[in-house]
Short mmCIF file of C-alpha atoms and ligand atoms in Angstrom, two decimals:
data_model
loop_
_atom_site.label_atom_id
_atom_site.label_comp_id
_atom_site.label_asym_id
_atom_site.label_seq_id
_atom_site.Cartn_x
_atom_site.Cartn_y
_atom_site.Cartn_z
CA MET A 575 99.23 87.70 124.82
CA ASN A 576 99.23 84.61 126.97
CA PRO A 577 102.78 84.25 128.36
CA LYS A 578 102.27 80.49 128.53
CA ARG A 579 101.54 80.26 124.80
CA MET A 580 104.36 78.38 123.14
CA TYR A 581 102.60 77.34 119.96
CA ASP A 582 101.36 79.32 116.96
CA ILE A 583 98.40 77.00 116.86
CA ASP A 584 97.32 75.72 120.25
CA PHE A 585 95.42 72.56 120.90
CA ASN A 586 92.63 74.47 122.63
CA ARG A 587 91.70 78.13 123.05
CA PRO A 588 88.71 78.99 125.19
CA THR A 589 86.71 81.78 123.59
CA ILE A 590 84.08 84.32 124.50
CA VAL A 591 81.15 84.06 122.12
CA GLY A 592 78.61 86.56 123.34
CA LYS A 593 77.49 88.13 126.57
CA GLU A 594 79.77 86.25 129.00
CA LEU A 595 81.46 89.29 130.52
CA TYR A 596 78.23 91.27 130.69
CA TYR A 597 76.42 88.43 132.46
CA ILE A 598 79.33 87.89 134.85
CA SER A 599 79.18 91.55 135.87
CA GLN A 600 75.41 91.24 136.26
CA ALA A 601 75.86 88.21 138.53
CA ILE A 602 78.16 90.28 140.73
CA HIS A 603 76.03 93.44 140.70
CA ASN A 604 72.87 91.44 141.42
CA GLY A 605 74.25 90.90 144.88
CA TYR A 606 73.82 87.10 144.64
CA SER A 607 76.96 85.53 143.33
CA ALA A 608 76.85 82.32 145.36
CA GLY A 609 75.19 79.17 144.03
CA ASP A 610 71.63 78.73 142.78
CA ALA A 611 71.04 82.40 142.02
CA ALA A 612 69.51 83.82 138.81
CA PHE A 613 71.99 82.53 136.21
CA THR A 614 72.15 79.04 137.71
CA LYS A 615 68.36 78.90 137.44
CA LYS A 616 68.54 80.08 133.83
CA CYS A 617 71.07 77.34 132.98
CA HIS A 618 68.90 74.73 134.67
CA ALA A 619 65.82 75.84 132.80
CA TYR A 620 67.67 76.06 129.49
CA LEU A 621 69.11 72.55 129.73
CA GLU A 622 65.92 70.98 131.12
CA GLN A 623 63.95 72.43 128.23
CA ALA A 624 66.52 71.77 125.50
CA LEU A 625 67.04 68.13 126.52
CA ASN A 626 63.48 67.63 127.80
CA VAL A 627 64.67 66.09 131.08
CA PRO A 628 63.07 66.30 134.53
CA ARG A 629 65.97 67.94 136.37
CA VAL A 630 69.39 69.41 135.73
CA LEU A 631 71.67 70.61 138.53
CA LEU A 632 74.81 72.57 137.76
CA THR A 633 77.85 71.24 139.57
CA THR A 634 81.41 72.40 140.04
CA SER A 635 82.65 69.78 137.54
CA CYS A 636 81.71 66.62 135.70
CA THR A 637 83.86 64.83 138.27
CA HIS A 638 81.62 66.12 141.06
CA ALA A 639 78.48 65.21 139.14
CA LEU A 640 79.85 61.65 138.88
CA GLU A 641 80.60 61.66 142.62
CA MET A 642 77.02 62.71 143.26
CA THR A 643 75.74 59.71 141.27
CA ALA A 644 77.88 57.40 143.43
CA LEU A 645 76.28 58.91 146.55
CA LEU A 646 72.79 58.76 145.06
CA LEU A 647 73.21 55.11 144.09
CA GLU A 648 74.48 54.41 147.61
CA ILE A 649 77.61 52.73 146.33
CA GLN A 650 79.23 50.70 149.13
CA PRO A 651 82.60 49.03 149.62
CA GLY A 652 82.68 45.83 147.59
CA ASP A 653 80.21 47.03 144.96
CA GLU A 654 81.28 46.81 141.33
CA VAL A 655 80.86 49.47 138.67
CA ILE A 656 81.49 48.76 134.99
CA VAL A 657 83.44 51.50 133.22
CA PRO A 658 85.42 51.61 129.99
CA SER A 659 89.20 51.46 130.45
CA PHE A 660 89.51 54.14 127.79
CA THR A 661 88.21 57.14 129.73
CA PHE A 662 89.22 59.92 132.08
CA VAL A 663 90.14 58.95 135.65
CA SER A 664 87.05 60.62 137.11
CA THR A 665 84.74 58.04 135.54
CA PRO A 666 85.89 55.20 137.83
CA ASN A 667 87.37 57.37 140.58
CA ALA A 668 83.98 58.78 141.59
CA PHE A 669 82.87 55.25 142.51
CA VAL A 670 86.22 54.09 143.90
CA LEU A 671 85.96 56.97 146.38
CA ARG A 672 82.89 55.20 147.85
CA GLY A 673 84.78 51.89 148.06
CA ALA A 674 83.63 50.35 144.77
CA LYS A 675 85.73 48.17 142.51
CA PRO A 676 85.96 49.40 138.93
CA VAL A 677 85.41 46.61 136.41
CA PHE A 678 87.02 47.67 133.17
CA VAL A 679 85.43 46.91 129.85
CA ASP A 680 87.13 47.32 126.49
CA VAL A 681 85.98 49.71 123.76
CA ARG A 682 84.80 49.10 120.21
CA PRO A 683 87.52 49.55 117.60
CA ASP A 684 85.34 51.86 115.49
CA THR A 685 83.72 54.47 117.76
CA LEU A 686 86.07 53.79 120.72
CA ASN A 687 82.97 53.55 122.90
CA LEU A 688 82.25 50.89 125.51
CA ASP A 689 81.98 47.54 123.69
CA GLU A 690 78.43 46.44 124.46
CA THR A 691 79.20 42.88 123.31
CA GLN A 692 81.60 42.49 126.27
CA LEU A 693 79.25 43.93 128.85
CA GLU A 694 77.06 41.04 129.91
CA ARG A 695 79.90 38.70 130.85
CA LEU A 696 81.23 41.33 133.30
CA ILE A 697 77.98 41.63 135.25
CA THR A 698 77.93 39.97 138.65
CA GLU A 699 75.64 40.08 141.67
CA ARG A 700 77.67 43.02 142.91
CA THR A 701 77.33 45.22 139.81
CA ARG A 702 75.68 48.47 140.88
CA ALA A 703 76.14 50.72 137.84
CA ILE A 704 77.16 50.72 134.19
CA VAL A 705 78.90 53.90 133.06
CA PRO A 706 79.14 54.33 129.29
CA VAL A 707 81.21 57.27 128.04
CA HIS A 708 80.12 58.85 124.75
CA TYR A 709 83.65 59.29 123.47
CA ALA A 710 84.17 62.41 121.35
CA GLY A 711 80.43 63.03 121.63
CA VAL A 712 79.50 60.03 119.46
CA GLY A 713 76.78 57.94 121.08
CA CYS A 714 77.47 54.51 122.59
CA GLU A 715 75.26 51.61 121.46
CA MET A 716 72.52 52.63 123.86
CA ASP A 717 69.89 50.15 122.58
CA ALA A 718 72.08 47.18 123.47
CA ILE A 719 73.47 48.73 126.67
CA GLY A 720 69.97 49.74 127.79
CA ALA A 721 68.62 46.23 127.15
CA ILE A 722 71.39 44.58 129.21
CA ALA A 723 71.00 47.12 132.03
CA ALA A 724 67.24 46.55 132.08
CA LYS A 725 67.65 42.76 132.07
CA TYR A 726 69.76 42.89 135.25
CA ASN A 727 68.06 45.99 136.69
CA ILE A 728 71.31 47.96 136.88
CA PRO A 729 71.22 51.76 136.62
CA ILE A 730 73.12 53.50 133.82
CA VAL A 731 75.17 56.63 134.46
CA GLU A 732 76.09 58.25 131.15
CA ASP A 733 79.40 60.07 131.32
CA ASN A 734 78.49 62.64 128.71
CA ALA A 735 81.41 65.01 129.35
CA HIS A 736 82.00 65.27 125.59
CA GLY A 737 78.54 64.87 124.19
CA LEU A 738 76.16 67.70 125.09
CA PHE A 739 73.57 68.01 122.27
CA GLY A 740 74.84 64.91 120.48
CA LYS A 741 72.14 62.36 119.62
CA TYR A 742 71.78 58.59 119.31
CA LYS A 743 68.94 57.51 117.01
CA GLY A 744 67.35 60.94 117.31
CA ARG A 745 67.47 61.10 121.11
CA TYR A 746 69.81 63.39 123.03
CA LEU A 747 72.81 61.83 124.74
CA GLY A 748 72.37 62.25 128.46
CA THR A 749 68.71 61.20 128.39
CA PHE A 750 69.18 57.41 128.47
CA GLY A 751 70.60 56.70 131.93
CA ALA A 752 69.09 57.23 135.37
CA PHE A 753 71.77 59.94 135.42
CA ALA A 754 74.09 61.68 133.01
CA THR A 755 76.98 63.97 133.74
CA GLN A 756 78.25 66.95 131.71
CA SER A 757 81.48 68.91 131.75
CA PHE A 758 81.94 72.62 131.13
CA HIS A 759 85.70 72.53 131.59
CA GLU A 760 87.53 74.95 129.30
CA THR A 761 88.32 72.19 126.79
CA LYS A 762 84.68 71.30 126.18
CA ASN A 763 82.19 72.70 123.64
CA PHE A 764 80.40 74.84 126.24
CA ILE A 765 82.60 76.23 128.95
CA CYS A 766 82.80 78.24 132.15
CA GLY A 767 86.39 77.49 133.14
CA GLU A 768 85.53 74.58 135.42
CA GLY A 769 81.99 73.33 135.70
CA GLY A 770 79.60 70.49 135.15
CA ALA A 771 76.04 69.31 135.46
CA LEU A 772 74.11 66.35 136.75
CA ILE A 773 71.16 65.33 134.61
CA ILE A 774 68.57 63.37 136.58
CA ASN A 775 66.29 61.35 134.35
CA ASP A 776 64.76 59.24 137.11
CA PRO A 777 62.69 61.67 139.22
CA LYS A 778 62.95 59.52 142.34
CA TYR A 779 66.50 60.84 142.82
CA ILE A 780 65.74 64.57 142.47
CA GLU A 781 65.07 65.53 146.06
CA ARG A 782 68.07 63.69 147.47
CA ALA A 783 70.31 65.08 144.72
CA GLU A 784 69.37 68.62 145.75
CA ILE A 785 70.24 67.78 149.35
CA ILE A 786 73.57 66.10 148.56
CA ARG A 787 74.58 69.06 146.38
CA GLU A 788 73.79 71.49 149.22
CA LYS A 789 76.06 70.03 151.92
CA GLY A 790 73.44 67.53 153.05
CA THR A 791 70.90 70.21 153.89
CA ASN A 792 67.36 70.81 152.65
CA ARG A 793 68.24 74.40 151.71
CA SER A 794 66.69 74.03 148.23
CA ARG A 795 63.31 73.23 149.83
CA PHE A 796 63.74 76.19 152.19
CA PHE A 797 64.38 78.57 149.25
CA ARG A 798 61.23 77.25 147.56
CA GLY A 799 59.28 77.98 150.74
CA GLN A 800 58.54 74.29 151.34
CA VAL A 801 60.07 74.29 154.84
CA ASP A 802 60.44 77.22 157.24
CA LYS A 803 64.06 76.55 158.15
CA TYR A 804 66.76 74.41 156.67
CA THR A 805 68.76 71.81 158.45
CA TRP A 806 71.19 68.92 158.09
CA VAL A 807 69.23 65.96 156.77
CA ASP A 808 71.69 63.71 154.90
CA ILE A 809 75.30 63.35 153.87
CA GLY A 810 76.46 65.71 151.14
CA SER A 811 79.03 68.20 150.03
CA SER A 812 79.30 71.54 148.27
CA TYR A 813 78.76 70.66 144.63
CA LEU A 814 77.11 73.86 143.43
CA PRO A 815 79.05 76.44 141.42
CA SER A 816 79.02 80.17 141.96
CA ASP A 817 76.45 82.12 139.94
CA ILE A 818 79.42 83.93 138.35
CA LEU A 819 80.34 80.69 136.59
CA ALA A 820 76.72 80.03 135.72
CA ALA A 821 76.59 83.50 134.14
CA PHE A 822 79.57 82.58 131.96
CA LEU A 823 77.93 79.29 131.03
CA TYR A 824 74.53 80.79 130.28
CA ALA A 825 76.03 83.10 127.67
CA GLN A 826 77.66 80.07 126.06
CA LEU A 827 74.42 78.08 126.06
CA GLU A 828 72.60 81.01 124.47
CA ALA A 829 75.18 80.84 121.66
CA ARG A 830 74.56 77.13 121.14
CA GLU A 831 73.88 77.34 117.40
CA GLU A 832 76.88 79.55 116.72
CA ILE A 833 79.24 77.34 118.74
CA GLN A 834 78.02 74.10 117.20
CA THR A 835 78.11 75.52 113.66
CA LYS A 836 81.71 76.62 114.13
CA ARG A 837 82.74 73.27 115.54
CA GLN A 838 80.99 71.37 112.81
CA ARG A 839 82.92 73.44 110.25
CA VAL A 840 86.25 72.69 111.93
CA TRP A 841 85.50 68.96 112.13
CA THR A 842 84.28 68.73 108.54
CA TYR A 843 87.26 70.66 107.21
CA TYR A 844 89.68 68.20 108.84
CA TYR A 845 87.67 65.22 107.68
CA GLU A 846 87.44 66.28 104.07
CA HIS A 847 90.96 67.61 103.69
CA LEU A 848 92.73 64.78 105.51
CA ARG A 849 90.83 61.88 103.98
CA PRO A 850 93.04 61.28 100.91
CA TRP A 851 96.23 61.50 103.01
CA ALA A 852 94.73 59.20 105.64
CA GLU A 853 93.71 56.62 103.05
CA THR A 854 97.20 56.64 101.51
CA TYR A 855 98.96 56.03 104.79
CA GLY A 856 96.54 53.77 106.61
CA VAL A 857 95.53 56.43 109.11
CA ARG A 858 92.04 56.02 110.50
CA LEU A 859 89.74 59.02 110.87
CA PRO A 860 86.85 59.16 113.38
CA VAL A 861 83.88 56.87 112.76
CA VAL A 862 80.41 58.31 113.26
CA PRO A 863 77.57 55.81 112.75
CA ALA A 864 74.78 57.03 110.47
CA TYR A 865 72.29 57.01 113.35
CA CYS A 866 74.49 59.20 115.58
CA GLU A 867 74.59 62.97 115.47
CA GLN A 868 77.89 63.79 117.06
CA SER A 869 78.56 66.84 119.23
CA TYR A 870 81.67 67.90 117.27
CA HIS A 871 83.79 67.78 120.37
CA MET A 872 87.15 66.72 118.93
CA PHE A 873 88.98 65.45 115.88
CA TYR A 874 91.43 62.59 116.19
CA LEU A 875 93.67 60.48 113.98
CA LEU A 876 94.49 56.83 114.64
CA LEU A 877 98.03 56.43 113.37
CA PRO A 878 99.61 53.12 112.37
CA SER A 879 101.90 52.93 115.44
CA LEU A 880 103.10 54.65 118.60
CA GLU A 881 106.37 55.59 116.86
CA ILE A 882 104.55 57.19 113.95
CA ARG A 883 102.31 59.09 116.35
CA GLN A 884 105.32 60.48 118.19
CA ALA A 885 106.96 61.41 114.90
CA LEU A 886 103.83 63.31 113.85
CA ILE A 887 103.59 65.10 117.23
CA ASP A 888 107.22 66.20 116.78
CA HIS A 889 106.68 67.17 113.15
CA LEU A 890 103.70 69.37 114.10
CA LYS A 891 105.53 70.80 117.10
CA ALA A 892 108.45 71.85 114.89
CA GLN A 893 105.93 73.91 112.92
CA GLY A 894 104.45 75.50 116.06
CA ILE A 895 101.36 73.26 116.21
CA LEU A 896 100.28 71.47 119.38
CA SER A 897 98.64 68.06 119.03
CA VAL A 898 97.95 65.80 121.99
CA PHE A 899 97.20 62.18 122.74
CA HIS A 900 94.42 61.13 125.07
CA TYR A 901 93.58 58.59 127.76
CA LEU A 902 96.01 55.92 128.89
CA PRO A 903 94.40 52.53 129.63
CA LEU A 904 93.02 52.82 133.15
CA HIS A 905 93.21 49.09 133.87
CA LEU A 906 97.00 49.40 133.49
CA SER A 907 97.32 52.51 135.68
CA ASP A 908 98.78 52.13 139.20
CA ILE A 909 95.31 52.08 140.71
CA GLY A 910 93.85 49.95 137.92
CA ARG A 911 96.50 47.29 138.58
CA GLN A 912 95.64 47.33 142.28
CA PHE A 913 92.16 46.26 141.20
CA GLY A 914 93.65 43.40 139.20
CA GLY A 915 94.09 45.05 135.81
CA LYS A 916 96.72 43.45 133.58
CA GLU A 917 98.03 43.52 130.03
CA GLY A 918 95.65 41.95 127.56
CA ASP A 919 92.47 42.66 129.55
CA CYS A 920 91.33 45.37 127.13
CA PRO A 921 93.28 44.83 123.90
CA VAL A 922 91.54 47.50 121.83
CA THR A 923 92.12 50.14 124.51
CA GLU A 924 95.77 49.12 124.86
CA ASP A 925 96.23 49.38 121.11
CA ILE A 926 94.39 52.59 120.27
CA SER A 927 95.55 54.65 123.24
CA ASP A 928 99.07 54.36 121.82
CA ARG A 929 98.03 55.51 118.37
CA LEU A 930 95.41 58.20 118.91
CA LEU A 931 96.30 61.83 118.30
CA ARG A 932 93.99 64.82 118.76
CA LEU A 933 94.38 67.82 116.48
CA PRO A 934 93.91 71.49 117.44
CA PHE A 935 90.19 72.02 117.84
CA TYR A 936 88.36 75.08 119.12
CA ASN A 937 85.52 77.36 118.10
CA ASP A 938 87.68 80.10 116.64
CA LEU A 939 90.22 77.94 114.85
CA ASN A 940 90.18 79.89 111.60
CA GLU A 941 90.46 78.38 108.17
CA THR A 942 93.94 79.82 107.56
CA ASP A 943 95.33 78.13 110.66
CA GLN A 944 93.44 74.95 109.97
CA ALA A 945 94.74 74.88 106.39
CA ARG A 946 98.23 75.13 107.87
CA VAL A 947 97.64 72.19 110.20
CA VAL A 948 96.37 70.14 107.26
CA GLU A 949 99.26 71.17 105.02
CA VAL A 950 101.85 70.28 107.67
CA ILE A 951 100.19 66.89 108.18
CA GLN A 952 100.06 66.24 104.46
CA LYS A 953 103.81 66.76 104.29
CA PHE A 954 104.26 64.03 106.87
CA GLU A 955 104.63 60.63 105.29
CA PRO A 956 104.19 57.83 107.78
CA LYS A 957 105.90 54.75 106.44
CA PRO A 958 103.04 52.58 105.16
CA LEU A 959 104.00 49.76 107.53
CA GLN A 960 100.56 48.39 107.84
CA VAL A 961 97.10 49.47 106.91
CA ILE A 962 94.86 49.82 109.92
CA SER A 963 91.47 48.53 109.03
CA ALA A 964 89.09 48.85 111.91
CA PRO A 965 86.14 46.55 111.39
CA LEU A 966 83.56 49.11 110.36
CA SER A 967 80.57 47.04 111.25
CA LEU A 968 78.50 50.14 111.78
CA ASN A 969 76.84 51.93 108.93
CA GLN A 970 79.31 54.78 108.74
CA ARG A 971 78.12 58.22 107.82
CA HIS A 972 80.27 60.57 105.83
CA TYR A 973 80.87 62.85 108.79
C1 PLP B 2086 84.98 61.33 129.78
C2 PLP B 2086 85.28 62.35 130.84
N1 PLP B 2086 84.61 62.30 132.00
C3 PLP B 2086 84.83 63.19 132.97
C4 PLP B 2086 85.74 64.21 132.82
C5 PLP B 2086 85.96 65.18 133.95
O1 PLP B 2086 85.41 66.44 133.66
P1 PLP B 2086 85.64 67.67 134.64
O2 PLP B 2086 86.98 68.25 134.31
O3 PLP B 2086 84.51 68.64 134.32
O4 PLP B 2086 85.56 67.17 136.02
C6 PLP B 2086 86.45 64.32 131.63
C7 PLP B 2086 87.43 65.40 131.45
O5 PLP B 2086 87.88 65.69 130.40
C8 PLP B 2086 86.23 63.36 130.61
O6 PLP B 2086 86.91 63.39 129.46
#
């Protein structure tokens, strides 16, 4: 029993799916539990093959993978990087650490992804990267974003923390940008406690990425027998995780089908059972365009107002169910304001961040518990103040 557990139904519960503990003990008994040992190599090979990408490097977090992209793109003070305001702090922070200015773009009202129609007007001579975030593992409009990036020759870094194995028009998320970053934090689909990966789609960055990840040394080349000693050749840091974490992650990756099937079931159950209630009360459910295969990372509701969201959080809490909101607009954060952010800059973000609520979602959320969440929600009657009708310009799929 977890002493910290205060809810009958938590928001998230990390779970063991297969051989995690066995592989962790193997990693220790192998005698090589530091980075880049056997399980790290297995994870690299698995992801490179599954996504058909030139190089994957496990990192200690998605945050660190983003920081690596800022180093690889040689971001300098005064450079600008375009990021959605509706994202986790690490998305801009990785670039701000190198002295860049984050330029915040609003999100689409339907998918809550970077609004590609606002992108071009934000590009200046100083723009050095565009960082779309595939929110909830639903693909951004990569055709349009890719075309704009190509027109101005600006690299794309996909923040794919939510979207491993999701697809946009049949192509895996994480394969569009020069780089993509993944998270294996305990709240994600595939976990190892804390962890991440850098996907390198442009091979010209591979060698330097290996060096930056290994404290600025050419140790990776040394281990491959390409140099007879390793030395300090560049700036860098320690971005590689222990093989113990890679062992945990490899067991999760091996259980890919099982994990994704479970999560699809949880998502679909919410969608189908909450739809009539949502329609009655003007609550918006997630939008997944027909040409996107989502990763089944989370399930959210967009409630009519901040007050109604708080009332629903309290209503669920009274029944022992934890629901949580998500990102606050970054352009209105203390740091965002220092970069000039102000009310009205990103109206969709400002609106939806007040109204979005995430429901309990994890692999082993069983149908009995989920039925209880749904039943408790159905008993909640938000006053039908207004009907929220997001412009569903995209061809929406059922789920
Ligand atoms: C969009 C996004 N990017 C990056 C991160 C950071 O991931 P990590 O905790 O692996 O550093 C998160 C965390 O949830 C996230 O939601």
